[in-house]
Each structure stands twice: as structure tokens, then as C-alpha cells.
Tab-separated table of C-alpha atoms in Angstrom:
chain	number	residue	atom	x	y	z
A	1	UNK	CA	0.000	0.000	0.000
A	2	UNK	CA	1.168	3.262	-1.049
A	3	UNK	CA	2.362	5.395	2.056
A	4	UNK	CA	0.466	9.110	2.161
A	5	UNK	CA	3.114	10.207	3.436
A	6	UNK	CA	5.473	10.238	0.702
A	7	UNK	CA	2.660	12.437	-1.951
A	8	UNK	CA	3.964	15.663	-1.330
A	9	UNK	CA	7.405	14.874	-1.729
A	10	UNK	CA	6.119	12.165	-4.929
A	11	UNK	CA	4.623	16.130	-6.398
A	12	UNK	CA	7.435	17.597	-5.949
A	13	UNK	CA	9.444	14.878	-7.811
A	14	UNK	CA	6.922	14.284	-10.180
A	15	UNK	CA	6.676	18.669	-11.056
A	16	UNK	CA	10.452	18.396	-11.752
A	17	UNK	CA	10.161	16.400	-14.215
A	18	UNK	CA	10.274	12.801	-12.865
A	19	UNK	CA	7.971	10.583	-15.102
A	20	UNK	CA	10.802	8.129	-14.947
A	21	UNK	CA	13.881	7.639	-12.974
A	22	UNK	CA	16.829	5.507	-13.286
A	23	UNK	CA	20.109	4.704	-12.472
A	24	UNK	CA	22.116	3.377	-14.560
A	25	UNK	CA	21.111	0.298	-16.026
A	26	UNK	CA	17.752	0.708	-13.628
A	27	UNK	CA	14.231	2.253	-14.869
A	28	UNK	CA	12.008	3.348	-12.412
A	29	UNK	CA	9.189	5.867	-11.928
A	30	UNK	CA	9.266	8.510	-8.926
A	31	UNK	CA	7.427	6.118	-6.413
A	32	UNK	CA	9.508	3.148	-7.098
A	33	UNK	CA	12.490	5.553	-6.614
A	34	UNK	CA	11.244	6.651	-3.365
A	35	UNK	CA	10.273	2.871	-2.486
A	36	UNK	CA	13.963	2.287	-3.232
A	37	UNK	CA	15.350	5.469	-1.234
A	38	UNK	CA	13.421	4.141	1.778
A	39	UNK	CA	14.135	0.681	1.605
A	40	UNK	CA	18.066	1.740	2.343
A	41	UNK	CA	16.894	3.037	5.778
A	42	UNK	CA	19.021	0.618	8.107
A	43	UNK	CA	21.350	-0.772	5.795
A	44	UNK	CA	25.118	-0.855	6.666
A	45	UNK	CA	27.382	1.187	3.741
A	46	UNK	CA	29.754	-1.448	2.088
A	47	UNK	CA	32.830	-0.111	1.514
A	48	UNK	CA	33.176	2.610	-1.222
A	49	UNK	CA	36.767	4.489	-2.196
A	50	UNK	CA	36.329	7.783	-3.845
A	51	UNK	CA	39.113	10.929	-3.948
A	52	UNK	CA	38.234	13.986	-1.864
A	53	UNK	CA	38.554	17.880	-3.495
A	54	UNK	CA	42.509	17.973	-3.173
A	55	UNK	CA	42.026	14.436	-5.504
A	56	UNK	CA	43.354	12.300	-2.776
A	57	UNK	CA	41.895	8.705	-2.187
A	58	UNK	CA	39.012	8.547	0.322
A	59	UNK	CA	37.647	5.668	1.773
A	60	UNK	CA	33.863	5.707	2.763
A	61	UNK	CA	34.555	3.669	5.898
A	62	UNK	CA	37.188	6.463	7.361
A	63	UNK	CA	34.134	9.007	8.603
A	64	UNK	CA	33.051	6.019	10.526
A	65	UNK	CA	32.749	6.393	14.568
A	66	UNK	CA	30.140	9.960	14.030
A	67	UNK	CA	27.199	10.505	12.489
A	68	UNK	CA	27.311	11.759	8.611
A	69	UNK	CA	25.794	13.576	6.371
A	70	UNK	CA	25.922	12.874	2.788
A	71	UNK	CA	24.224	14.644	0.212
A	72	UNK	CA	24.583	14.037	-3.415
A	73	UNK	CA	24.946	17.053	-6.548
A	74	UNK	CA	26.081	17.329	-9.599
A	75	UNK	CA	28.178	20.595	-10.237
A	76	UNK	CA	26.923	21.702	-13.382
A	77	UNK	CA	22.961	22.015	-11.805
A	78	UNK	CA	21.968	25.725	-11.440
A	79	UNK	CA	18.949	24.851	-9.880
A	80	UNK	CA	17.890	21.957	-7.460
A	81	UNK	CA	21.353	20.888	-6.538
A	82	UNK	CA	23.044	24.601	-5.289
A	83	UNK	CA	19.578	25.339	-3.336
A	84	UNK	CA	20.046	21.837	-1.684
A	85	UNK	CA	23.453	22.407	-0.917
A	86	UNK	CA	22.609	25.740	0.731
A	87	UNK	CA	19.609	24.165	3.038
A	88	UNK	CA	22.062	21.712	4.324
A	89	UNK	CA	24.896	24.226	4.732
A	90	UNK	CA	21.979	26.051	6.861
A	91	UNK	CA	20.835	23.160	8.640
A	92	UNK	CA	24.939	22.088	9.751
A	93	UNK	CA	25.311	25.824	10.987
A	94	UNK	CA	21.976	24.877	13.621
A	95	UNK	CA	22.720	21.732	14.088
A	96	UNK	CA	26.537	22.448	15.063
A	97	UNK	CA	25.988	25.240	17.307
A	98	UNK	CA	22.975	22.648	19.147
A	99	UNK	CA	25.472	19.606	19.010
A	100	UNK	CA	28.610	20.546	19.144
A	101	UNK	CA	30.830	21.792	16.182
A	102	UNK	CA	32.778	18.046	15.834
A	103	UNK	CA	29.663	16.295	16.829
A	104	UNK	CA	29.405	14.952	13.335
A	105	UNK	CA	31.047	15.019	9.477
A	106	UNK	CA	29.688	16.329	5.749
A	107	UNK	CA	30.088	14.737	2.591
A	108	UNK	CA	29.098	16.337	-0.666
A	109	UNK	CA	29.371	13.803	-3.418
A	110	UNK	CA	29.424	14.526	-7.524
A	111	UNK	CA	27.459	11.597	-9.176
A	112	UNK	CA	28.262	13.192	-12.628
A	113	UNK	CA	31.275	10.963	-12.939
A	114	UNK	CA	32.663	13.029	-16.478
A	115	UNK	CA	32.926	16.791	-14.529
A	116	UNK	CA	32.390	15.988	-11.112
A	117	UNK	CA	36.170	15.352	-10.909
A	118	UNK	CA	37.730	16.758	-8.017
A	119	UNK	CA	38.920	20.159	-9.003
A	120	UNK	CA	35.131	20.684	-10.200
A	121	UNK	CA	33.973	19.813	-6.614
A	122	UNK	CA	36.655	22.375	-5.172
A	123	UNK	CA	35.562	24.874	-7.060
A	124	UNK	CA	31.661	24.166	-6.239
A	125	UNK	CA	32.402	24.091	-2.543
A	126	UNK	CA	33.773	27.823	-3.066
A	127	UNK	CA	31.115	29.126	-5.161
A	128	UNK	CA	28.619	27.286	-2.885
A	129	UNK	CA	30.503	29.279	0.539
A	130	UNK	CA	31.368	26.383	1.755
A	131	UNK	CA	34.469	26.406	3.948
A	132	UNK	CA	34.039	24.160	7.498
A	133	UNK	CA	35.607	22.146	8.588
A	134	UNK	CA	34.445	18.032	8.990
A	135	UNK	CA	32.699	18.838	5.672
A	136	UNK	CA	34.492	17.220	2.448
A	137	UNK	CA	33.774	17.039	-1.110
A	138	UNK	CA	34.126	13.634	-3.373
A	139	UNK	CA	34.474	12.254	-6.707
A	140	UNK	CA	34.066	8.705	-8.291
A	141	UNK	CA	34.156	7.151	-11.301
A	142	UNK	CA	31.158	5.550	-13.130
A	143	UNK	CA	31.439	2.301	-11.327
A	144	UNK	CA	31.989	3.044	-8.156
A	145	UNK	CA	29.137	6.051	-8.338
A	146	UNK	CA	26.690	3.160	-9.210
A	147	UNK	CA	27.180	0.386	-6.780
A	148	UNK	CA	27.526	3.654	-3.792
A	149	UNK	CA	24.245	5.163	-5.333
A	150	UNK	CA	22.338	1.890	-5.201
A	151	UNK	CA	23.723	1.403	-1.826
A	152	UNK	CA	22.533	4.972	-0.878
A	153	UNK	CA	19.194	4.140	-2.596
A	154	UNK	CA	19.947	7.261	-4.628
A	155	UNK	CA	18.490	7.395	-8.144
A	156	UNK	CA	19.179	9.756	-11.112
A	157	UNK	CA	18.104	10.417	-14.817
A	158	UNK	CA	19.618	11.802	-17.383
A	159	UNK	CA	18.193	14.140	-19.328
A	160	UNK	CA	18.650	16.951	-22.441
A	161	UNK	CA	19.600	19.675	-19.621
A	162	UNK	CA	21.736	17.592	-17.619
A	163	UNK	CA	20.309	15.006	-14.745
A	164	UNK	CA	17.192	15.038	-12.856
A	165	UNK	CA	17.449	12.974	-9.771
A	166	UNK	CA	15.577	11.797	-6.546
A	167	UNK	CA	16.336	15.491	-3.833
A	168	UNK	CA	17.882	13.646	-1.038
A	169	UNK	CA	20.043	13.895	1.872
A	170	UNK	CA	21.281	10.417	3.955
A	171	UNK	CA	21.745	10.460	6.939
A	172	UNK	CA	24.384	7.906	8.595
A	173	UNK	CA	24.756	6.925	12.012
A	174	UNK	CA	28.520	6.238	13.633
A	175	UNK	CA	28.471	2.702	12.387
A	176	UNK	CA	28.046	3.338	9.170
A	177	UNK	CA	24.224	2.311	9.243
A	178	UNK	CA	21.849	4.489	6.684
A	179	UNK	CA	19.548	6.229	9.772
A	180	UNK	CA	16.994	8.411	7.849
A	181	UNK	CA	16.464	10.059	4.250
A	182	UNK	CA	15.899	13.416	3.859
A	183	UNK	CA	13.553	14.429	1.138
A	184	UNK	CA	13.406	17.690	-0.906
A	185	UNK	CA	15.853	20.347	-2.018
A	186	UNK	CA	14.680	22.979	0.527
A	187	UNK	CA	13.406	20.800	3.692
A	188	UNK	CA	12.388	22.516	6.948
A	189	UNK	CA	15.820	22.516	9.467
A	190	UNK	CA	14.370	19.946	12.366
A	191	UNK	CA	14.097	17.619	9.706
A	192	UNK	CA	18.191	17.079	9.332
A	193	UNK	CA	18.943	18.033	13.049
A	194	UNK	CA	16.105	15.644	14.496
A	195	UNK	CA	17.834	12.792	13.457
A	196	UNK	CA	21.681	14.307	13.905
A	197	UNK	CA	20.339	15.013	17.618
A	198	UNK	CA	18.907	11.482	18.192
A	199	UNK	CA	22.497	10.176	17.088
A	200	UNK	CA	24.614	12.665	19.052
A	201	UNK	CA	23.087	12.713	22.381
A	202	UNK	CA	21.343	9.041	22.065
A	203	UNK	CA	18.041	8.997	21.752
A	204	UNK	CA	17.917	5.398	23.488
A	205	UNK	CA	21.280	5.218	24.825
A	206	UNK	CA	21.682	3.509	28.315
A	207	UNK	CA	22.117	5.983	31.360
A	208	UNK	CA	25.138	4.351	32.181
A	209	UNK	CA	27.633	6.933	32.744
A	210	UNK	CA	27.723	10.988	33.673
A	211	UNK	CA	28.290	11.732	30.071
A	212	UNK	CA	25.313	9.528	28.978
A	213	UNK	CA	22.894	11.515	31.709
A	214	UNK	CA	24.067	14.728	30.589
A	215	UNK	CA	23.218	14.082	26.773
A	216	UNK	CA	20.066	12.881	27.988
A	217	UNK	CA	19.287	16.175	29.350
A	218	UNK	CA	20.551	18.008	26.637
A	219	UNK	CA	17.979	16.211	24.740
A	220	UNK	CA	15.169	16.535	25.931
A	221	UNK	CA	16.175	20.283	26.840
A	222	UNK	CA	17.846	21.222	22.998
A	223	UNK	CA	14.698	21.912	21.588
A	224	UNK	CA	14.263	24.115	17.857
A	225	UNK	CA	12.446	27.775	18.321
A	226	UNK	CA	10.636	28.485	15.083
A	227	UNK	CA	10.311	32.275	15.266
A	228	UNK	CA	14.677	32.184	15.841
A	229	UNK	CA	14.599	29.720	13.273
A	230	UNK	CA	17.504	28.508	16.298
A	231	UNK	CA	18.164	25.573	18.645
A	232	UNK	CA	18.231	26.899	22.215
A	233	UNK	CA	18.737	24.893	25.539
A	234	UNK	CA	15.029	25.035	27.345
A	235	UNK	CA	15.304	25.615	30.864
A	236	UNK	CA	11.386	24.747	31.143
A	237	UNK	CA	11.799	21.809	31.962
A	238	UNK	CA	14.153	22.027	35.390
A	239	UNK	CA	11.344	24.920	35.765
A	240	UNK	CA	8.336	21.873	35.737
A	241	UNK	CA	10.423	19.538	37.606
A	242	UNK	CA	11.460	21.807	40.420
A	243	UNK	CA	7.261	22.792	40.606
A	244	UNK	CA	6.579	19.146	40.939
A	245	UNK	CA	9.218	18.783	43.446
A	246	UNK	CA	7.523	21.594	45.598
A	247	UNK	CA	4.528	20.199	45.298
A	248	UNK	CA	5.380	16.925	46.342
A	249	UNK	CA	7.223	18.074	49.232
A	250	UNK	CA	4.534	20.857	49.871
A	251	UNK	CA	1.786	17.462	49.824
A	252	UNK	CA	4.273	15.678	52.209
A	253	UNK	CA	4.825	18.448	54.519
A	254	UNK	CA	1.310	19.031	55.127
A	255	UNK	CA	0.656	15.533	55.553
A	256	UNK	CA	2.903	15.011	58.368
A	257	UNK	CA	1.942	18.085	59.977
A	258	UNK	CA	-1.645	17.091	60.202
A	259	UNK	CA	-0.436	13.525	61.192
A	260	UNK	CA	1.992	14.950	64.051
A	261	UNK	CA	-1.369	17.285	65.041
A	262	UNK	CA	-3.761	14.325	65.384
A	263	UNK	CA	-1.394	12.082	67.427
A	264	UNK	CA	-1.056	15.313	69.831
A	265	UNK	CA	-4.811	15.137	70.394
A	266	UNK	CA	-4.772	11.651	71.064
């Protein structure tokens, strides 16, 4: 059954110019594409060597141990792919100054294998603004851009102007495990940091240590303020808890008072 969920982003996929998708060697329409995007969800990266924008080798595997972000371009789009790279370069900026500036990596990767060569991606990174650190751009050649694209569950056509491809940003937990897609070129900011925050702090991470208790509170207390378009630390909470602590105490004080007064009359 087709999930509802996935029609606006389906529209928006399907207004681009969509009819059919593929990979190479693959045909697909926009829902099977987003079928196959989804399906990825959970699935451990295999190992994947590409060359970084100074054109030295790159293995996939060596931004295991934090969570990643990969989004895929081409660098000759002057459309979908710059105002994707910008909503992501916004949604870092939040999601750093919530998390923690090396709380987790970027990767930027050129599926046009003939000019997405290295000194292409340099370039794009500058005309894009983009100059943090923990954020690197790659290049592959056709092979290895197909096996990491189906392994991504990342699909692209090509067309008369150039490519049109499923708008999507992976994210990847520590392990190397695919944790959530990302749909659309310009996606609301919680939509990125939810998951980065659920793999930074550990959303279901035991309370076995200080550390662990303390990114526990951070979050449930790092919450995002639309009308800042920010992340800010909520002190609300230690505001409710410390009223339900009075209360308590308030309940138990006046309980043993009228205890201590009834034994007196006895």
C-alpha cells in the first residue's frame, strides 16, 4: 500500500520532471524511486573508495565512529542541486551550534562521474561558501558512483539539460548504518537536526555513565524555536520539575503536619 506520506514529496518529484527515474542500467518511476530510497533506511554502507577535493583517495569507511551527512549534486545544476546544498549548509550551521561543532562530518558527493572530478567539486564548494571544517567534497568514477548510489538508494536520470534525480540527503549513524532520508531540495531545518540530535546525544542510549545523563538532558532540553529559526537549551523543563518537586514536598509536609497534630490530640 502506497504510504500518504510520501505524496507531497512524490509532487514535488513528479513537477520536476520525474515521469521516470533511473540509475544506470535501472528504470524506475518517482514512487519506485522513493520505495527504493526508503528501503536503504538501516542498511550498513559497504565499503566505497572515492578521492576527496585535493584528488586524494578517500575511503567511505574512514568518517566512521560519528554521524554523517551525505548529500549528493552534480556541479553543473543551477537549480535543485546549489539550493540543496545551501539548506544543508543552513541546517549544519543549527545543528553544530545545538550539538557541538565536531559532533558529526559532511560529505558532498558529484554523481556526474565526467565533470564531477575533483577540481570541479573544489571549485563548487567555493562558489557554494562552503568552507568548514568536517565537511568534504568527493568524486568517483562511473562504477563506483553506481554500486555507492544503489547502496545509498539514490536514483538519477539523465536528461537533455543535464540530470534530474531523486532530492535527497542520507543520513548515517557512527556505524556506518543508513539512519533516515531526507527528502526535498529545501526541507524545513528539524528535519536534518532531528535525526543528527537522536544520534549525538542518544536517543535510546543507556544511562550508564555521567556523560550519557548529561546528553540525555541536553535532549530533551535542545529543543528548535521556530520564530529564531535557532536551537536553544530550554530551561522549562528544570522549571516543571522543580514545581513538581515543591509540590510533592509541599503534599508531604502538610501531611505530616496534620499527622503529628492528630497524634497530639490523642
Amino acid at each position: 500500500m502506497f504510504d500518504l506520506r510520501l505524496l507531497p514529496v512524490l509532487l514535488i518529484l513528479l513537477l520536476a520532471g520525474l515521469p521516470a527515474l533511473a540509475a544506470p542500467g535501472v528504470t524506475a518511476n518517482a514512487e519506485e524511486a522513493l520505495k527504493r530510497s526508503r528501503a536503504s533506511e538501516g542498511r550498513v554502507l559497504a565499503e566505497h573508495h572515492l578521492r576527496d577535493q585535493d584528488d586524494r583517495p578517500v575511503a567511505l569507511s574512514s568518517f566512521r565512529g560519528k554521524p554523517l551527512v551525505v548529500s549528493m549534486v552534480y556541479t553543473a545544476c543551477d537549480h535543485t542541486c546549489p539550493v540543496t546544498t545551501q539548506t544543508v549548509a543552513k541546517a549544519v550551521d543549527k545543528a553544530r551550534k545545538a550539538l557541538g561543532d565536531d559532533s558529526f562530518q559532511v560529505v558532498t558527493i558529484g554523481f556526474d562521474t565526467v565533470r564531477d572530478t575533483p577540481n570541479a567539486l573544489r571549485m563548487y564548494a567555493r562558489q557554494q561558501g562552503i568552507d568548514v571544517s568536517d565537511w568534504t567534497f568527493l568524486a568517483g568514477g562511473a562504477e563506483a558512483m553506481e554500486v555507492l548510489a544503489a547502496d545509498l538508494g539514490f536514483t538519477w536520470f539523465v536528461t537533455s539539460r543535464g540530470f534530474d534525480h531523486i532530492a535527497q540527503t542520507t543520513v548515517i549513524d557512527k556505524d556506518g548504518r543508513i539512519y533516515r532520508q531526507v527528502y526535498g531540495e529545501n526541507f524545513e531545518i528539524p528535519q536534518l537536526v532531528e535525526p543528527l540530535k537522536d544520534l549525538v546525544l542518544g536517543r535510546t542510549a543507556a544511562l550508564d555513565s555521567f556523560e550519557a545523563i548529561s546528553n540525555r538532558i541536553r535532549f530533551f532540553c535542545t529543543v528548535y524555536d521556530p520564530s529564531a529559526d535557532a536551537y536553544r537549551f530550554d530551561y522549562g523543563i528544570f522549571l516543571s520539575i522543580g514545581s513538581g518537586l515543591l509540590a510533592v514536598l509541599t503534599i508531604l509536609w502538610w501531611m505530616i503536619r496534620l499527622w503529628r497534630q492528630r497524634r497530639s490530640e490523642a
